[in-house]
Tab-separated table of C-alpha atoms and ligand atoms in Angstrom:
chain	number	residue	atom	x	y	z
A	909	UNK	CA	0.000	0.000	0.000
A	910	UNK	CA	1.387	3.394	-0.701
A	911	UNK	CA	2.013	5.940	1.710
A	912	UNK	CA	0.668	8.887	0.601
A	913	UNK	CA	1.726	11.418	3.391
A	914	UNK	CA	5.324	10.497	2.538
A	915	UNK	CA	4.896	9.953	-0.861
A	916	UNK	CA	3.986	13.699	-0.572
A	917	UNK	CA	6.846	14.979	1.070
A	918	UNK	CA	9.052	13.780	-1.340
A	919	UNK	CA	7.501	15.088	-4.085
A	920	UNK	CA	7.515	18.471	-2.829
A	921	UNK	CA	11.207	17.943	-2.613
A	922	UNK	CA	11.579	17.667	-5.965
A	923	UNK	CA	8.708	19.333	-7.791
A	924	UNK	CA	6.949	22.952	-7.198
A	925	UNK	CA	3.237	21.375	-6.942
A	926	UNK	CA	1.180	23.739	-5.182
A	927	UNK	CA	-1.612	25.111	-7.428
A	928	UNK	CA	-0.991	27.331	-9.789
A	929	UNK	CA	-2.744	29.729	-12.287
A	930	UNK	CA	0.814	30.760	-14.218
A	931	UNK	CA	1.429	26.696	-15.013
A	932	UNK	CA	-2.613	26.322	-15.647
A	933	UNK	CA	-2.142	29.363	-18.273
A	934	UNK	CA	1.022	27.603	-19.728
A	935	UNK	CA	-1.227	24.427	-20.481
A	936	UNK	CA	-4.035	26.262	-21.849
A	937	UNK	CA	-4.127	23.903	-24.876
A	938	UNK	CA	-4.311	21.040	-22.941
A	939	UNK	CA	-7.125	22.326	-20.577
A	940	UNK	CA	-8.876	23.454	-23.685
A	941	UNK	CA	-9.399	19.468	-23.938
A	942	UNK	CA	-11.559	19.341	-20.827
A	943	UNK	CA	-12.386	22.562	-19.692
A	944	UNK	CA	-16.428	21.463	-19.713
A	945	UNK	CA	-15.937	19.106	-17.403
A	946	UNK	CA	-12.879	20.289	-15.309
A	947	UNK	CA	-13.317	23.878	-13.517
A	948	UNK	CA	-10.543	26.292	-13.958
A	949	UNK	CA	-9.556	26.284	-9.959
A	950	UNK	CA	-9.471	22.358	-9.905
A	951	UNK	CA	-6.911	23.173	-13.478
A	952	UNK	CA	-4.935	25.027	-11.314
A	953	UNK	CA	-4.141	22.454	-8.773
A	954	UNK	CA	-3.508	19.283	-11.589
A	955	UNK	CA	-1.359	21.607	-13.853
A	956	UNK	CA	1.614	21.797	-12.096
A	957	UNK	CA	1.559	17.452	-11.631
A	958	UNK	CA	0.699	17.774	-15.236
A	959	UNK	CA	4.101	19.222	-16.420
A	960	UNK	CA	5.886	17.276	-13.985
A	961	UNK	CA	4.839	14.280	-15.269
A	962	UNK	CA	4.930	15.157	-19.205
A	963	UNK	CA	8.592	16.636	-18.377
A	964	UNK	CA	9.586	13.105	-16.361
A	965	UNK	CA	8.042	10.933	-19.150
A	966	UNK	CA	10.937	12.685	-21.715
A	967	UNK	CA	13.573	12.207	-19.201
A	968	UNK	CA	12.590	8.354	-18.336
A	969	UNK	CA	11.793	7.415	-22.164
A	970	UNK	CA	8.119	6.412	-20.790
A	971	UNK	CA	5.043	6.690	-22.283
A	972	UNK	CA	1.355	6.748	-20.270
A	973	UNK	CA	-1.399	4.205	-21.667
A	974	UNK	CA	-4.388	5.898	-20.253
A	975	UNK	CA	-8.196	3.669	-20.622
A	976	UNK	CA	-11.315	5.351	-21.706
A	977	UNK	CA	-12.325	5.075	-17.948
A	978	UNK	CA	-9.750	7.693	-16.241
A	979	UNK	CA	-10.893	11.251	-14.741
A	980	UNK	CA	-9.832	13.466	-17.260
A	981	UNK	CA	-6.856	15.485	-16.180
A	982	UNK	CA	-4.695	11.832	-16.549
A	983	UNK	CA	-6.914	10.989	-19.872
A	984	UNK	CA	-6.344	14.099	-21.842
A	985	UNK	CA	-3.392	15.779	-19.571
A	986	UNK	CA	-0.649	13.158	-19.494
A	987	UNK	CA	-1.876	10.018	-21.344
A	988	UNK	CA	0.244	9.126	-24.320
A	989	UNK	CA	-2.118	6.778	-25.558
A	990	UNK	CA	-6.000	6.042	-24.747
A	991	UNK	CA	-8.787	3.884	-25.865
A	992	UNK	CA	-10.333	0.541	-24.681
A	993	UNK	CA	-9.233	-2.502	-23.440
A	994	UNK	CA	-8.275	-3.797	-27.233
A	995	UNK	CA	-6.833	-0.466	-28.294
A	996	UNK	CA	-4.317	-0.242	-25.324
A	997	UNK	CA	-3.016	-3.433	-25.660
A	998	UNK	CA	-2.544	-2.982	-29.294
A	999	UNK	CA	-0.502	-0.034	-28.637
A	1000	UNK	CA	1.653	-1.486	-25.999
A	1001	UNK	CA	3.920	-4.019	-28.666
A	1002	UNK	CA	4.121	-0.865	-30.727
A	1003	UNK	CA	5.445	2.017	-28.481
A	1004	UNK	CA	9.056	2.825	-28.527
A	1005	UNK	CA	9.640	3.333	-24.957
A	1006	UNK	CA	11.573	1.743	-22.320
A	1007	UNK	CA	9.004	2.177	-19.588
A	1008	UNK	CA	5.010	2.303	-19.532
A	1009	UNK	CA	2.828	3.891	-17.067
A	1010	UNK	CA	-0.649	1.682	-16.893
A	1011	UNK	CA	-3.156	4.609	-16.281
A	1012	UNK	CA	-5.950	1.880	-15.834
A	1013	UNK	CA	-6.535	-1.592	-13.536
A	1014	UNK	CA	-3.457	-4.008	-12.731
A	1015	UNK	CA	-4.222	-6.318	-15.227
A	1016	UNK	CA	-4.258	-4.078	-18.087
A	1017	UNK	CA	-0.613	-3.218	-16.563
A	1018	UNK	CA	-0.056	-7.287	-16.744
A	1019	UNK	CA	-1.574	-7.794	-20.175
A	1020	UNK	CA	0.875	-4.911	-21.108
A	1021	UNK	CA	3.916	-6.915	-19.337
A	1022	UNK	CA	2.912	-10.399	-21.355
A	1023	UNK	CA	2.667	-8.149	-24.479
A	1024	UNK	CA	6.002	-6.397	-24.410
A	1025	UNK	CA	7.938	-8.031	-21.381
A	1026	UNK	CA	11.362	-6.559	-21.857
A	1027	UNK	CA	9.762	-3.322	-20.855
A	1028	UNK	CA	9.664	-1.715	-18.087
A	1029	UNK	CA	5.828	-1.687	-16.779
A	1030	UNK	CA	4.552	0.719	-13.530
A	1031	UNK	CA	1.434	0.681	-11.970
A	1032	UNK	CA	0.327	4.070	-10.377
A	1033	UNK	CA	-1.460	1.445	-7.649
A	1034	UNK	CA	-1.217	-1.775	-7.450
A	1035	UNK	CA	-4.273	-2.064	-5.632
A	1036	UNK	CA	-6.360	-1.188	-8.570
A	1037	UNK	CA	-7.986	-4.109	-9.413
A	1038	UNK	CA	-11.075	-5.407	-10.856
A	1039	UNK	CA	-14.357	-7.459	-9.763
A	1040	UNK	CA	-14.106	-9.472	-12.823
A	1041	UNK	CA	-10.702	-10.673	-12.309
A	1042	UNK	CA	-10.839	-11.439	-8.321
A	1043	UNK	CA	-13.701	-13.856	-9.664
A	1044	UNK	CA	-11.804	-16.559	-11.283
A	1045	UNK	CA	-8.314	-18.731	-10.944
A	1046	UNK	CA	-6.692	-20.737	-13.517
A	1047	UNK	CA	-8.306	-24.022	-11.168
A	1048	UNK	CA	-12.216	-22.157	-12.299
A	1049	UNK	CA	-11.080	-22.174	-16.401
A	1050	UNK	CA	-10.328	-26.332	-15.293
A	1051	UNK	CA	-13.806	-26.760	-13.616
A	1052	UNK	CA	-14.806	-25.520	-16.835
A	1053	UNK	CA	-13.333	-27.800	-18.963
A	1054	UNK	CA	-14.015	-30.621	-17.233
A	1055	UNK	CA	-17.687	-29.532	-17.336
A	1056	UNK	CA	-17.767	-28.476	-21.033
A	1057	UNK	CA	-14.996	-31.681	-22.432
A	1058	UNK	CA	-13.376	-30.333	-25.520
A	1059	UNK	CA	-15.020	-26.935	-25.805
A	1060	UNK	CA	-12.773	-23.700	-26.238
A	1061	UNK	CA	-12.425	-21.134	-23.435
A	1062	UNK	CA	-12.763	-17.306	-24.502
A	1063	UNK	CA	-11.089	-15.280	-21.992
A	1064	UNK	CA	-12.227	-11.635	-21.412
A	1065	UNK	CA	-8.912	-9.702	-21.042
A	1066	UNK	CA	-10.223	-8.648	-17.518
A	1067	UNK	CA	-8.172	-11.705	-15.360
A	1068	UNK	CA	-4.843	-12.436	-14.318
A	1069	UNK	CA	-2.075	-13.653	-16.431
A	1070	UNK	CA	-2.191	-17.210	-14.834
A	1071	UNK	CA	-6.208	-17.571	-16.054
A	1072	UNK	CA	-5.029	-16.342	-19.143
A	1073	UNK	CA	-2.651	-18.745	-20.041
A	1074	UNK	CA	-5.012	-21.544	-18.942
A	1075	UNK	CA	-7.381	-20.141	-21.690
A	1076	UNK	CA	-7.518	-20.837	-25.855
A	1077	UNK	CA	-7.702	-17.263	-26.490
A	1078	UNK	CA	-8.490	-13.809	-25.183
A	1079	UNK	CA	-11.401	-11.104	-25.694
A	1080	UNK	CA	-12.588	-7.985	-25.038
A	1081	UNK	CA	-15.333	-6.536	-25.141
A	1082	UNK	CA	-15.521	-4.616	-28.752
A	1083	UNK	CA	-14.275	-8.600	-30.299
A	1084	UNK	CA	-15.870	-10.933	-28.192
A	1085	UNK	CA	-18.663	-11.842	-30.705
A	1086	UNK	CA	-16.424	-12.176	-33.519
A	1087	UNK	CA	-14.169	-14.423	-31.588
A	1088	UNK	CA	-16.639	-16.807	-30.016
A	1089	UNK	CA	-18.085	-16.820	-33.477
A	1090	UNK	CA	-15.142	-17.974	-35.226
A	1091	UNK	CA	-14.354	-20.470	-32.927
A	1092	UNK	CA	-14.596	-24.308	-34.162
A	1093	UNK	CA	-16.756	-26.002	-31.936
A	1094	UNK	CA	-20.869	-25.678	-31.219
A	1095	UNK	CA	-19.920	-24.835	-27.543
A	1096	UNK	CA	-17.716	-21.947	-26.365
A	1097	UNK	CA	-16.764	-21.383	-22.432
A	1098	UNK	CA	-16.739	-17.968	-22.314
A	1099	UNK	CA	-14.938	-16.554	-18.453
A	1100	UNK	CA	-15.566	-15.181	-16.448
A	1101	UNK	CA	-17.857	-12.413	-17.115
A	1102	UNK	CA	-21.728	-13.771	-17.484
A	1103	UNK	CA	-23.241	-10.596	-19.091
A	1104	UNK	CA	-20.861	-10.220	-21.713
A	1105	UNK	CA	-21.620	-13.977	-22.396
A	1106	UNK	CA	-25.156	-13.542	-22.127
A	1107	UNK	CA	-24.911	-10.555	-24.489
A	1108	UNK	CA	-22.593	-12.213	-26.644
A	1109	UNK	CA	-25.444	-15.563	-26.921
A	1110	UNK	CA	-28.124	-13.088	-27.379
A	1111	UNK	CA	-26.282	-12.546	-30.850
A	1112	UNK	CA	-24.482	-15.745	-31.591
A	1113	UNK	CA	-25.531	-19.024	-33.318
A	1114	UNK	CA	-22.940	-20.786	-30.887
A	1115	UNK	CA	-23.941	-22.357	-27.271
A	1116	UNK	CA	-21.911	-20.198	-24.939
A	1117	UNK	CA	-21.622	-21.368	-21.121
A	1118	UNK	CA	-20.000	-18.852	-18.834
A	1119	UNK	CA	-18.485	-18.268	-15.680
A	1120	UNK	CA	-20.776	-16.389	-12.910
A	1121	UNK	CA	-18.705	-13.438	-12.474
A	1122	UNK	CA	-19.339	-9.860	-13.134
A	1123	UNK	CA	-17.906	-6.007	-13.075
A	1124	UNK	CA	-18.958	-4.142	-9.764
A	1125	UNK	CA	-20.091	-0.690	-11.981
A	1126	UNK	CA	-22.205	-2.492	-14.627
A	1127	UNK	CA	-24.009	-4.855	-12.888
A	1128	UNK	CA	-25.586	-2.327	-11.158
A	1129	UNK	CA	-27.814	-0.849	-13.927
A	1130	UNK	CA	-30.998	-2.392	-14.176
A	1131	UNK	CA	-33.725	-2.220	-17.171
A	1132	UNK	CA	-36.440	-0.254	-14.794
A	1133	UNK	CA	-33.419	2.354	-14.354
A	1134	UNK	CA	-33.657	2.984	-18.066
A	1135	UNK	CA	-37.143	2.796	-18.441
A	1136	UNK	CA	-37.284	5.104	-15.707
A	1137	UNK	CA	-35.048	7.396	-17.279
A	1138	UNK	CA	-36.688	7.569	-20.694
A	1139	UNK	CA	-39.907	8.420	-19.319
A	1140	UNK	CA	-37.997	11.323	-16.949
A	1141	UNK	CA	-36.043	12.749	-19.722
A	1142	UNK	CA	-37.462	11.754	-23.021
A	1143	UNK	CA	-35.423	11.914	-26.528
A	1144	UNK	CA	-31.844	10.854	-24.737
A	1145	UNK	CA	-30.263	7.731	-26.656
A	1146	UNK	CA	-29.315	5.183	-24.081
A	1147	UNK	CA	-26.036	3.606	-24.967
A	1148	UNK	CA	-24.898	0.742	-22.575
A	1149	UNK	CA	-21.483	-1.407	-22.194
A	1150	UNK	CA	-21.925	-4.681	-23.056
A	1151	UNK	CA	-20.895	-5.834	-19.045
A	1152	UNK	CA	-24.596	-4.646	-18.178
A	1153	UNK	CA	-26.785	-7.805	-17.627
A	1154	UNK	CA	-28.905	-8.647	-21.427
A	1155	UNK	CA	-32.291	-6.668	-20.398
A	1156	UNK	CA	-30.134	-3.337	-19.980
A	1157	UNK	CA	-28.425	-3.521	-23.108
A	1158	UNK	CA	-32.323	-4.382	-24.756
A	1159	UNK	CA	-33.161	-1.699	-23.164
A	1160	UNK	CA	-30.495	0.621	-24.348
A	1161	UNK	CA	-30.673	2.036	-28.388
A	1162	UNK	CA	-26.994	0.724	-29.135
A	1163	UNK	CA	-24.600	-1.448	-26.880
A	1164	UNK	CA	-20.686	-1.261	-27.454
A	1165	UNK	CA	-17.073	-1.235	-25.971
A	1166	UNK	CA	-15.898	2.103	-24.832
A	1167	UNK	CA	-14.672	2.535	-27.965
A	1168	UNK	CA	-17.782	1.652	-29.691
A	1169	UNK	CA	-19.612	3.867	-27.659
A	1170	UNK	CA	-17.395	6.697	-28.572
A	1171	UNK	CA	-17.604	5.684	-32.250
A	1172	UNK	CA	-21.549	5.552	-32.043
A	1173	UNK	CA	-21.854	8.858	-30.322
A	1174	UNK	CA	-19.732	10.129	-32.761
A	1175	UNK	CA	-21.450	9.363	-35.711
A	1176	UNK	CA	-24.971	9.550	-34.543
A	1177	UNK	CA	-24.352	12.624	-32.465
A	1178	UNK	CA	-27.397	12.292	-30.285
A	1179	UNK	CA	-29.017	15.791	-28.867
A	1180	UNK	CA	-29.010	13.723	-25.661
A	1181	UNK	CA	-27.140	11.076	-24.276
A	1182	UNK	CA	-27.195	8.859	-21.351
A	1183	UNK	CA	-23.427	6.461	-21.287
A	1184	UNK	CA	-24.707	3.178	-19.047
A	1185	UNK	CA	-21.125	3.128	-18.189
A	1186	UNK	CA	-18.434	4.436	-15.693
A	1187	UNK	CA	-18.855	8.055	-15.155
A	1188	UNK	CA	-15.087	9.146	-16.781
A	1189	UNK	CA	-16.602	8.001	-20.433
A	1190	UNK	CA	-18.768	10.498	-20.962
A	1191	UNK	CA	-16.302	13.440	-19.222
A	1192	UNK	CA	-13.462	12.272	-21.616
A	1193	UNK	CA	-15.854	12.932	-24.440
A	1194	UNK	CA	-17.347	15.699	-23.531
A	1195	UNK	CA	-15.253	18.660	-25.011
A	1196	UNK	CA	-14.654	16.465	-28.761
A	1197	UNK	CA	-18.497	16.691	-28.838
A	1198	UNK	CA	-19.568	19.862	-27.822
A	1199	UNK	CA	-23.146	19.641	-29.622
A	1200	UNK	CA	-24.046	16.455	-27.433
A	1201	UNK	CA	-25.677	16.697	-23.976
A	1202	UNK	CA	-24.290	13.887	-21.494
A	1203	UNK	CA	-27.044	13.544	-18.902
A	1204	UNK	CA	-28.080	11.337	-16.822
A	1205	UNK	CA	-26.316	9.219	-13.531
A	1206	UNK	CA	-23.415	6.607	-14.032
A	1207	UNK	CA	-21.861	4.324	-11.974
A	1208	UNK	CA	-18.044	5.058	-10.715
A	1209	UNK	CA	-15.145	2.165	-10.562
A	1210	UNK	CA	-13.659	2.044	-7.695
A	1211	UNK	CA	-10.588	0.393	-8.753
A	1212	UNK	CA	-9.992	2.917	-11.819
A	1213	UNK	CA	-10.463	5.672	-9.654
A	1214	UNK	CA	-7.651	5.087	-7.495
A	1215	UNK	CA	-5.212	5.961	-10.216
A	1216	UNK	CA	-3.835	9.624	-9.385
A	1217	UNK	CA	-1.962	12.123	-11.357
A	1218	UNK	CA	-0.175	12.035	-8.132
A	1219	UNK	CA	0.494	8.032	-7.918
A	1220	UNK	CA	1.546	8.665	-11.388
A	1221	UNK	CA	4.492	11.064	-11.069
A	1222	UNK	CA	5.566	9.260	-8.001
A	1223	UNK	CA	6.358	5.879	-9.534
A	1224	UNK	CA	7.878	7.636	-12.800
A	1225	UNK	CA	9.750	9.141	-10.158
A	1226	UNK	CA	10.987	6.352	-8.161
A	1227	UNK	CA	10.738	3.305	-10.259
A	1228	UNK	CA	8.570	1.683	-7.840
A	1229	UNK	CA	5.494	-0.761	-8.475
A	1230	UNK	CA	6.917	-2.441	-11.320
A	1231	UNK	CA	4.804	-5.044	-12.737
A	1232	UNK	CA	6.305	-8.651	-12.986
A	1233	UNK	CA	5.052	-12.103	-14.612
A	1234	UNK	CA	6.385	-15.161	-14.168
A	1235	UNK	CA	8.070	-16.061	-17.225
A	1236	UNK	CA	6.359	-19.479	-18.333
A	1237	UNK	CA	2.931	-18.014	-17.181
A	1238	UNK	CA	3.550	-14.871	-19.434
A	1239	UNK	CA	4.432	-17.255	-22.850
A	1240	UNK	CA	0.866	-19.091	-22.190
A	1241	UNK	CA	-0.690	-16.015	-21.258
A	1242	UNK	CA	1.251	-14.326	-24.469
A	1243	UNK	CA	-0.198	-17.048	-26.826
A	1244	UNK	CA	-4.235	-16.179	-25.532
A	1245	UNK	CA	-3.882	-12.719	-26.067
A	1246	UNK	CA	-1.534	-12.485	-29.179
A	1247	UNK	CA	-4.419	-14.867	-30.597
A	1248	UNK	CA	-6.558	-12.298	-29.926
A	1249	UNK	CA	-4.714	-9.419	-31.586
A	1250	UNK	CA	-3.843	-11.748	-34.557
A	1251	UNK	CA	-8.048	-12.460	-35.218
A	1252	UNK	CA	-8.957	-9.144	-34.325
A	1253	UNK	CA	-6.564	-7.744	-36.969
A	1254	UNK	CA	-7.521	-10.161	-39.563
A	1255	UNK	CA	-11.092	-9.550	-38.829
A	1256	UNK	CA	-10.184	-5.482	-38.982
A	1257	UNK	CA	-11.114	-4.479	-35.939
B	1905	LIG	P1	-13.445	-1.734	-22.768
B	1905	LIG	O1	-12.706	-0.453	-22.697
B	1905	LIG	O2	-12.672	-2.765	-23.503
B	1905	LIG	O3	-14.825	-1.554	-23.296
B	1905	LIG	O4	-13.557	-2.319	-21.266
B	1905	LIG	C1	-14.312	-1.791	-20.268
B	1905	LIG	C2	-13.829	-2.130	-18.932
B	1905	LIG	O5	-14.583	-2.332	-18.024
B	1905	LIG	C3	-12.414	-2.177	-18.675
B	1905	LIG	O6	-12.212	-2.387	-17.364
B	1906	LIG	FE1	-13.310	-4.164	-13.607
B	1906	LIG	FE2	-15.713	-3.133	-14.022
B	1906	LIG	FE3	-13.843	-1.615	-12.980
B	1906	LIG	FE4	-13.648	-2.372	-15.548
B	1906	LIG	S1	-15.194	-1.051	-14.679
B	1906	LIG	S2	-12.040	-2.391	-14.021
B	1906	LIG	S3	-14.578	-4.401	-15.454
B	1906	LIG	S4	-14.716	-3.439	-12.040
């Protein structure tokens, strides 16, 4: 666990961070990317950690992959990279850096590790975890074939490296169709997350058994919410995740990764639109889209919202919370998710 009151006082040693409207000025550009959502006194106080950070990232040769699902001053103030699970990944083999800063949940950081492991990988927290992946071991993906003989398992990218390298092949959320429908066999195991199977049944000729876990800030939407919510505020588009359980996403007008969501309210650019998904979507989106209303609650992740611009500069400043994998777990892990990349590519994604 990190200790923030002396992770503090070292940090003041090294870097003027007390809030301040001169450095906020300076990065009026990169405000200009958020400044709906973020208030100029709360610019104030991340701009000086902001050009800290962008000034250590040059010195250390690192590079930030931030997911769609960070507050905004890390998404659009230091984040090299962003996008969904798929897109992140992606972009880890092809950065030329000798050190990458996971803005997002420890096993992004690990998929990241399996992908490029002579890198250098730092998580901000290494607490930052994830429902989905606390819900399943590599001994659950056996139960599973033992139960299902012969059947491949699709792995959601949300797990540990040791689940999967006990899988066939990875997914995530904006390929998981396309992979369980290119598999061989009649019957796919699909772990561990049960809505995204459901969802991914709902539209599949295959027979997909799943594992009962699920994500904390999706499963709490239900379809009276949104039924609720069209009747209260008429004319918004509902656009859910696909990790919402099967009668929210028939609920909802289009369902998608974060990705796809962005990509759909992009296109369609809706008058109004509620995101049935982690409350930093819609915030990161905000300014690119000026003409759309966001309204409407969402649900916050715990785990990604313990990543900090301040965790941040301190382990590009120290080196610390580096992000291992066992060798021989990595190579089977390595195999699931370059799989994944491989069909995704092929498939165009
Ligand atoms: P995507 O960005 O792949 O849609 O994943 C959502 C998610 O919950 C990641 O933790
Ligand atoms: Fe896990 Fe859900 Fe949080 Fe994503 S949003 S990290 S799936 S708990």
């Amino acid at each position: 666990m990190l200790d923030l009151p002396h992770l503090r006082t070292v940090l003041s040693e090294h870097y003027d961070l007390s809030p301040s409207t001169e450095v906020a000025q300076e990065l009026a550009d990169t405000y200009a990317r958020m400044e709906r959502v973020v208030t100029p006194p709360d610019w104030a106080i991340y701009a000086p950690y902001v050009k800290a950070i962008n000034a250590l990232k040059k010195e250390r040769n690192a590079v930030i992959l931030g997911h769609n699902y960070m507050t905004p001053e890390i998404f659009h103030g230091v984040s090299d990279f962003v996008g969904d699970s798929l897109q992140i990944a992606m972009k880890a083999q092809e950065v030329d850096a000798d050190v990458i800063v996971q803005a997002g949940v420890h096993f992004m950081a690990e998929t990241t590790k399996i992908l490029c492991p002579e890198k250098t990988v730092l998580m901000p927290d290494m607490d930052a975890g994830c429902s989905l992946a606390e819900s399943i071991t590599a001994d659950g993906i056996e139960e599973m074939r033992a139960k299902y003989p012969g059947a491949p398992v699709v792995t959601y990218v949300n797990t540990t490296a040791d689940v999967k390298a006990a899988s066939d092949i990875c997914c995530t959320s904006s390929n998981a169709l396309q992979i369980v429908n290119a598999m061989e066999s009649d019957t796919v195991i699909m772990t561990p997350d049960q809505y995204l199977a459901q969802n991914v049944a709902n539209q599949s000729h295959k027979n997909v058994v799943y594992w009962p876990g699920s994500c904390i800030v999706h499963e709490q939407y239900t379809a009276q919410d949104l039924r609720e919510f069209r009747e209260w505020n008429p004319g918004t588009r509902l656009i859910a995740h696909p990790e919402c359980p099967p009668d929210v996403v028939a609920e909802a007008d289009f369902s998608g990764s974060t990705s796809g969501i962005l990509k759909y309210v992009t296109d369609e650019k809706p008058e109004k639109a509620m995101l049935i998904t982690e409350c930093s979507m819609a915030s990161n989106i905000a300014d690119q889209l000026p003409e759309v209303d966001f309204v409407g609650p969402c649900n916050m992740c715990p785990y990604m919202k313990k990543i900090s611009l301040e965790k941040i500069l301190w382990v590009l400043h120290t080196g610390e919370n580096e992000v291992f994998v066992d060798p021989e777990i990595g190579k089977k892990a390595r195999a699931s998710v370059q799989a994944m990349i491989d069909m995704s590519r092929n498939l165009g994604l």
